[in-house]
Amino acid sequence: MSRLYSRIVGTGRCVPEKILTNADLEKMVDTTDEWIRTRTGIHQRHIAGPHETTSSLALGAARQAMQAAGVSASDIDFVVVGTTTPDLVFPNVATQVSAALGIEDRPAFSLETACSSFMYSLSIADKFVRCGEAQCALVIGADTLSRIVDWSDRNTCVLFADGAGAVILKPSSEPGILTTHISADGQYKDLLYFPMGVSSGWDRLRAGDAAAIQMRGNEVFKVAVKTLSALAEQTLEKAGLSKQDLDWLVPHQANLRIIDAVARKLDLPMEKVVVTIQDFGNTSSAAVPMALDVAIRDGRMRPGQLALLEAFGGGFTWGSALVRL
Ligand code: ACO
């Protein structure tokens, strides 16, 4: 078989059991259901319990995607997990997922570019499949941002949530992933970051200091709209296609107003945009693969259609993929 493309042959998702509604948040911080709905589009989100972790959610999504693709653990020869909230510093989440699935002696690594981690992972897996290094790649986006949010900060705690989404990629002579685009600009670090790490902040870590996501929401909003709109145009241009060719936009689910603004800039009616933020909030790396899975499973997205996947995250980092389903 001539190996020109990688193709998504199965998708899956997994969210924690616990649902936190806007009404629940009204009891925790000075906010209202009305403010959250109108300013963000979020109605509810899923939050990990003490026994749920990024790797357990990633595993749940992987199992669903494998079932949808009709592949078993012995078929998978490449595992990558996009995440910013790994269970441990090491071993990485992909090795934990591999071990739980019984995948042995295969590459397994995690990749951290905040909310665009899945898009970066997909872009890299696509290259491995296309060049023949991988025959069946498991690509996951998983995060538990609820663990690094300050639950008394109304500016951030109403936005972030937990989940995982996964896809299986296989080589194909038929068009699948047409092109991917990844990029970054580190000058925006101070607009969105987590102030404690290992190499930096280790003294605070040892002292047991609490830390939480820091975000200048309004400024992030503006760069996100500009970057995601330009990214869509660049990706289509790279593939020699135009926005009229698109059947679906599967955008990062950070704020309905960002999604709406990007769709308007692209002249795309909202019927062509997959929106899941109302049910899941911003699940970071998981947002795009979860939205893709929702729209494939509910029958909206059909084989042969053209979808543009794109995400934007802290760093800033951003990434996209133009996909023939
Ligand atoms: N409930 C009620 N009022 C609130 C809340 C809340 N939950 N949060 C903020 N407010 C208040 C503010 O205090 C402010 O009050 P003030 O005017 O008295 O000072 C007012 O609402 C307006 O605040 P803004 O920040 O200007 O509100 P904005 O319309 O910009 O919405 C939001 C804030 C939702 C954060 C928006 O800016 C946003 O979504 N930004 C992008 C965030 C994003 O995409 N982040 C993730 C990127 S992905 C990643 O890497 C994790």
XYZ file of C-alpha atoms and ligand atoms in Angstrom:
376
model
C 0.000 0.000 0.000
C 1.325 3.456 -0.826
C 1.632 5.365 2.432
C 0.691 8.948 1.843
C -1.455 9.812 4.814
C -2.284 8.960 8.376
C -5.980 8.558 9.064
C -8.101 8.776 12.221
C -9.819 5.373 12.456
C -11.323 5.590 15.939
C -12.023 8.120 18.689
C -12.911 7.969 22.377
C -13.377 10.121 25.453
C -13.603 9.838 29.208
C -14.683 12.327 31.864
C -14.785 12.087 35.653
C -17.982 10.945 37.288
C -18.589 14.112 39.310
C -20.453 16.971 37.625
C -20.030 20.485 38.998
C -22.781 22.853 37.850
C -22.805 26.618 37.790
C -25.314 26.457 40.644
C -22.713 24.513 42.663
C -20.146 27.241 41.916
C -22.559 29.930 43.114
C -22.173 28.357 46.576
C -18.357 28.411 46.352
C -17.454 31.856 44.958
C -19.098 35.214 44.262
C -20.560 34.343 40.846
C -23.847 33.546 39.133
C -25.056 30.948 36.669
C -26.074 33.827 34.411
C -22.577 35.407 34.433
C -20.851 32.102 33.669
C -23.272 31.184 30.857
C -23.190 34.556 29.160
C -19.462 35.295 29.575
C -18.169 31.743 28.843
C -20.942 29.469 27.516
C -20.263 26.903 30.250
C -23.220 25.260 32.028
C -21.434 22.437 33.828
C -18.099 20.608 33.949
C -16.679 17.302 35.212
C -14.183 17.341 38.077
C -11.875 14.437 38.996
C -12.452 12.722 42.322
C -9.562 11.653 44.572
C -9.112 8.336 42.743
C -9.358 9.736 39.224
C -6.166 11.021 37.596
C -4.942 12.221 34.218
C -3.708 8.696 33.437
C -6.951 6.991 34.501
C -8.976 9.349 32.281
C -6.462 8.881 29.440
C -6.830 5.121 29.788
C -10.633 5.342 29.609
C -10.464 7.442 26.436
C -7.842 5.108 24.919
C -10.007 2.036 25.516
C -12.989 3.669 23.786
C -10.891 4.777 20.808
C -9.365 1.300 20.465
C -12.819 -0.274 20.516
C -14.082 2.183 17.885
C -11.047 1.445 15.686
C -11.250 -2.320 16.255
C -7.626 -2.548 17.407
C -6.082 -4.303 20.384
C -3.083 -3.432 22.552
C -0.811 -5.678 20.474
C -1.599 -3.570 17.364
C -0.474 -0.276 18.954
C 3.154 0.638 18.304
C 3.287 4.324 19.309
C 1.725 6.104 22.295
C 1.772 9.833 22.925
C -0.167 11.757 25.561
C -0.543 15.536 25.454
C -0.909 16.812 29.002
C 0.170 19.573 31.359
C -1.059 17.831 34.477
C 0.724 14.455 34.582
C 0.083 12.112 37.515
C 3.812 12.235 38.305
C 6.828 14.154 37.011
C 7.979 10.733 35.821
C 7.252 8.084 34.678
C 5.291 9.899 31.995
C 1.545 9.379 31.546
C 1.931 7.503 28.235
C 4.012 4.801 29.915
C 1.330 4.410 32.584
C -1.369 4.063 29.912
C 0.793 1.603 27.961
C 1.395 -0.527 31.049
C -2.311 -0.586 31.936
C -3.183 -1.650 28.378
C -0.386 -4.265 28.239
C 1.571 -2.518 25.465
C 5.218 -3.577 25.733
C 8.439 -2.363 24.146
C 6.894 0.518 22.202
C 7.668 4.247 22.364
C 5.511 6.039 24.930
C 5.979 9.692 25.796
C 4.132 12.756 26.980
C 4.239 16.205 25.515
C 3.457 19.423 27.328
C 2.261 22.544 25.497
C -0.708 23.434 27.734
C -4.092 23.429 25.964
C -2.563 22.700 22.551
C -0.756 19.550 23.769
C -3.094 17.243 21.843
C -2.595 19.170 18.599
C 1.195 18.954 18.990
C 0.898 15.218 19.786
C -1.307 14.601 16.752
C 1.090 16.490 14.501
C 4.046 14.382 15.667
C 2.160 11.061 15.511
C 1.011 11.948 11.983
C 4.663 12.277 10.892
C 5.613 8.910 12.425
C 2.698 7.137 10.730
C 3.278 8.822 7.372
C 6.969 7.944 7.272
C 6.290 4.316 8.172
C 7.771 4.359 11.695
C 4.361 3.626 13.239
C 1.522 1.426 11.980
C -1.010 2.169 14.699
C -0.612 5.214 16.910
C -2.585 5.999 20.046
C -2.795 9.783 20.531
C -4.377 11.162 23.689
C -5.110 14.594 25.141
C -5.776 14.414 28.881
C -5.764 16.900 31.724
C -6.942 17.458 35.272
C -6.640 21.241 35.479
C -9.000 21.214 38.466
C -5.971 20.122 40.502
C -4.099 23.384 39.799
C -6.967 25.863 40.020
C -7.567 28.107 42.997
C -11.138 27.203 43.928
C -11.618 30.544 45.639
C -10.644 32.545 42.497
C -13.800 33.246 40.480
C -11.718 34.480 37.529
C -10.404 30.987 36.804
C -12.283 28.311 38.746
C -15.458 28.657 36.663
C -13.527 27.873 33.447
C -11.320 24.816 33.867
C -12.262 21.154 34.122
C -11.055 17.589 33.627
C -11.269 14.981 30.859
C -9.498 12.971 28.180
C -9.953 12.356 24.470
C -8.128 9.883 22.230
C -7.713 8.934 18.585
C -6.159 5.985 16.778
C -4.096 6.805 13.678
C -3.287 4.327 10.921
C -1.537 4.661 7.566
C -3.776 5.105 4.557
C -3.470 5.658 0.838
C -6.726 7.657 1.028
C -6.599 11.249 2.321
C -6.793 11.450 6.113
C -4.800 14.142 7.924
C -4.056 16.551 5.077
C -1.773 18.879 6.998
C -0.886 19.998 10.514
C 0.534 23.256 11.795
C 2.150 23.902 15.182
C 3.714 27.068 16.525
C 4.449 29.118 19.648
C 5.401 32.525 21.003
C 7.048 32.565 24.430
C 6.781 36.324 24.901
C 3.255 35.886 26.295
C 4.298 33.792 29.298
C 2.955 36.236 31.883
C -0.607 36.194 30.511
C -1.214 32.546 31.422
C 1.005 30.351 33.564
C 1.345 28.112 36.578
C 3.877 29.644 38.966
C 5.491 26.541 40.398
C 7.497 23.778 38.776
C 10.251 21.425 39.792
C 13.465 23.067 38.709
C 11.985 26.470 39.482
C 9.829 26.750 42.564
C 11.130 23.559 44.176
C 11.719 25.397 47.470
C 8.070 26.506 47.589
C 7.055 22.980 46.607
C 9.053 21.509 49.505
C 7.603 24.104 51.863
C 4.146 22.862 50.860
C 3.073 26.187 49.304
C -0.119 26.142 47.291
C -0.004 27.509 43.738
C -2.677 28.018 41.115
C -3.153 28.988 37.462
C -2.512 32.695 36.897
C -4.393 34.234 33.983
C -5.011 37.711 32.551
C -8.239 36.501 30.916
C -9.087 39.566 28.912
C -5.675 39.749 27.247
C -5.585 35.988 26.623
C -8.991 36.328 24.970
C -7.775 38.863 22.403
C -4.628 36.943 21.407
C -6.617 33.683 21.258
C -9.155 35.090 18.771
C -6.448 36.625 16.579
C -4.205 33.555 16.633
C -6.941 30.946 16.097
C -8.418 32.883 13.158
C -5.011 33.273 11.481
C -4.173 29.639 12.225
C -7.304 28.433 10.442
C -6.460 30.520 7.363
C -2.805 29.371 7.359
C -3.747 25.698 7.683
C -6.267 25.847 4.839
C -3.780 27.720 2.653
C -1.077 25.105 3.362
C -3.437 22.433 2.014
C -4.509 24.554 -0.957
C -8.094 24.722 0.342
C -10.389 27.561 1.374
C -12.844 28.137 4.206
C -15.724 27.305 1.844
C -14.365 23.733 1.655
C -14.757 23.187 5.404
C -17.588 21.008 6.699
C -16.572 21.384 10.352
C -14.518 23.492 12.699
C -13.525 21.691 15.906
C -12.021 24.512 17.980
C -10.439 24.597 21.409
C -13.239 24.879 23.960
C -12.022 27.762 26.165
C -14.840 30.274 25.842
C -17.936 30.287 23.618
C -17.276 33.947 22.799
C -13.800 33.066 21.474
C -15.314 30.248 19.364
C -18.030 32.571 18.118
C -15.554 35.325 17.170
C -13.295 32.889 15.284
C -16.277 31.395 13.427
C -17.407 34.896 12.407
C -13.926 35.794 11.139
C -14.010 32.618 9.022
C -17.595 33.264 7.808
C -18.570 29.884 9.223
C -22.139 29.457 10.487
C -22.265 28.044 14.025
C -24.014 24.921 12.650
C -20.608 23.975 11.230
C -18.811 24.441 14.545
C -18.605 21.693 17.150
C -19.316 23.217 20.559
C -19.139 21.114 23.724
C -18.020 23.758 26.214
C -21.513 23.914 27.751
C -21.138 20.347 29.048
C -17.418 20.076 29.747
C -15.882 23.532 30.330
C -12.245 24.004 29.295
C -10.631 20.562 29.577
C -7.325 21.824 28.142
C -5.565 19.137 26.041
C -8.707 17.004 26.068
C -11.035 19.647 24.613
C -10.465 19.075 20.879
C -10.337 15.241 20.853
C -13.390 15.114 23.143
C -15.354 17.448 20.847
C -14.295 15.375 17.828
C -15.484 12.207 19.549
C -18.835 13.768 20.512
C -19.551 14.885 16.928
C -18.482 11.552 15.392
C -20.491 9.475 17.868
C -23.672 11.549 17.564
C -23.510 11.128 13.774
C -22.986 14.804 12.908
C -19.572 14.186 11.353
C -19.565 11.735 8.491
C -16.831 9.920 6.551
C -15.393 12.013 3.736
C -16.146 15.363 5.365
C -13.426 17.955 5.980
C -12.755 19.128 9.547
C -10.324 21.700 10.894
C -9.125 20.975 14.428
C -7.346 23.754 16.319
C -6.257 24.681 19.825
C -4.503 27.469 21.700
C -2.813 27.362 25.082
C -0.414 28.780 27.623
C 3.040 29.698 26.335
C 1.434 30.750 24.065
C 1.346 27.645 21.911
C -1.075 26.699 19.165
C -1.703 23.889 16.721
C -4.101 22.657 14.063
C -4.878 19.710 11.819
C -6.925 19.598 8.645
C -8.601 16.209 8.576
C -10.547 14.296 5.936
C -12.791 12.066 8.065
N -18.423 35.703 38.159
C -18.805 36.994 38.220
N -17.991 38.010 37.868
C -16.768 37.684 37.429
C -16.309 36.369 37.341
C -17.192 35.343 37.740
N -16.864 34.040 37.674
N -15.052 36.369 36.856
C -14.710 37.646 36.646
N -15.744 38.462 37.014
C -15.811 39.897 36.949
C -14.455 40.561 37.025
O -14.018 40.656 38.348
C -14.756 41.920 36.417
O -15.352 42.715 37.384
P -14.980 44.287 37.483
O -15.437 44.870 36.162
O -15.773 44.736 38.657
O -13.502 44.336 37.656
C -15.820 41.587 35.353
O -16.359 40.287 35.713
C -15.302 41.534 33.954
O -14.089 40.793 33.952
P -13.332 40.464 32.637
O -12.103 39.660 32.954
O -13.158 41.716 31.816
O -14.402 39.519 31.909
P -14.345 38.909 30.476
O -15.567 39.278 29.750
O -13.023 39.123 29.790
O -14.449 37.349 30.789
C -13.027 35.432 30.904
C -13.456 36.723 31.573
C -14.218 34.505 30.868
C -11.905 34.817 31.712
C -12.542 35.719 29.445
O -11.656 36.814 29.445
C -11.849 34.540 28.815
O -12.446 33.513 28.554
N -10.560 34.675 28.470
C -9.809 33.645 27.781
C -9.427 32.596 28.730
C -8.773 31.440 28.050
O -9.000 31.169 26.910
N -7.951 30.767 28.846
C -7.438 29.520 28.544
C -6.482 29.403 27.390
S -6.156 27.749 27.200
C -4.927 27.180 28.290
O -3.778 27.136 27.971
C -5.287 26.743 29.680
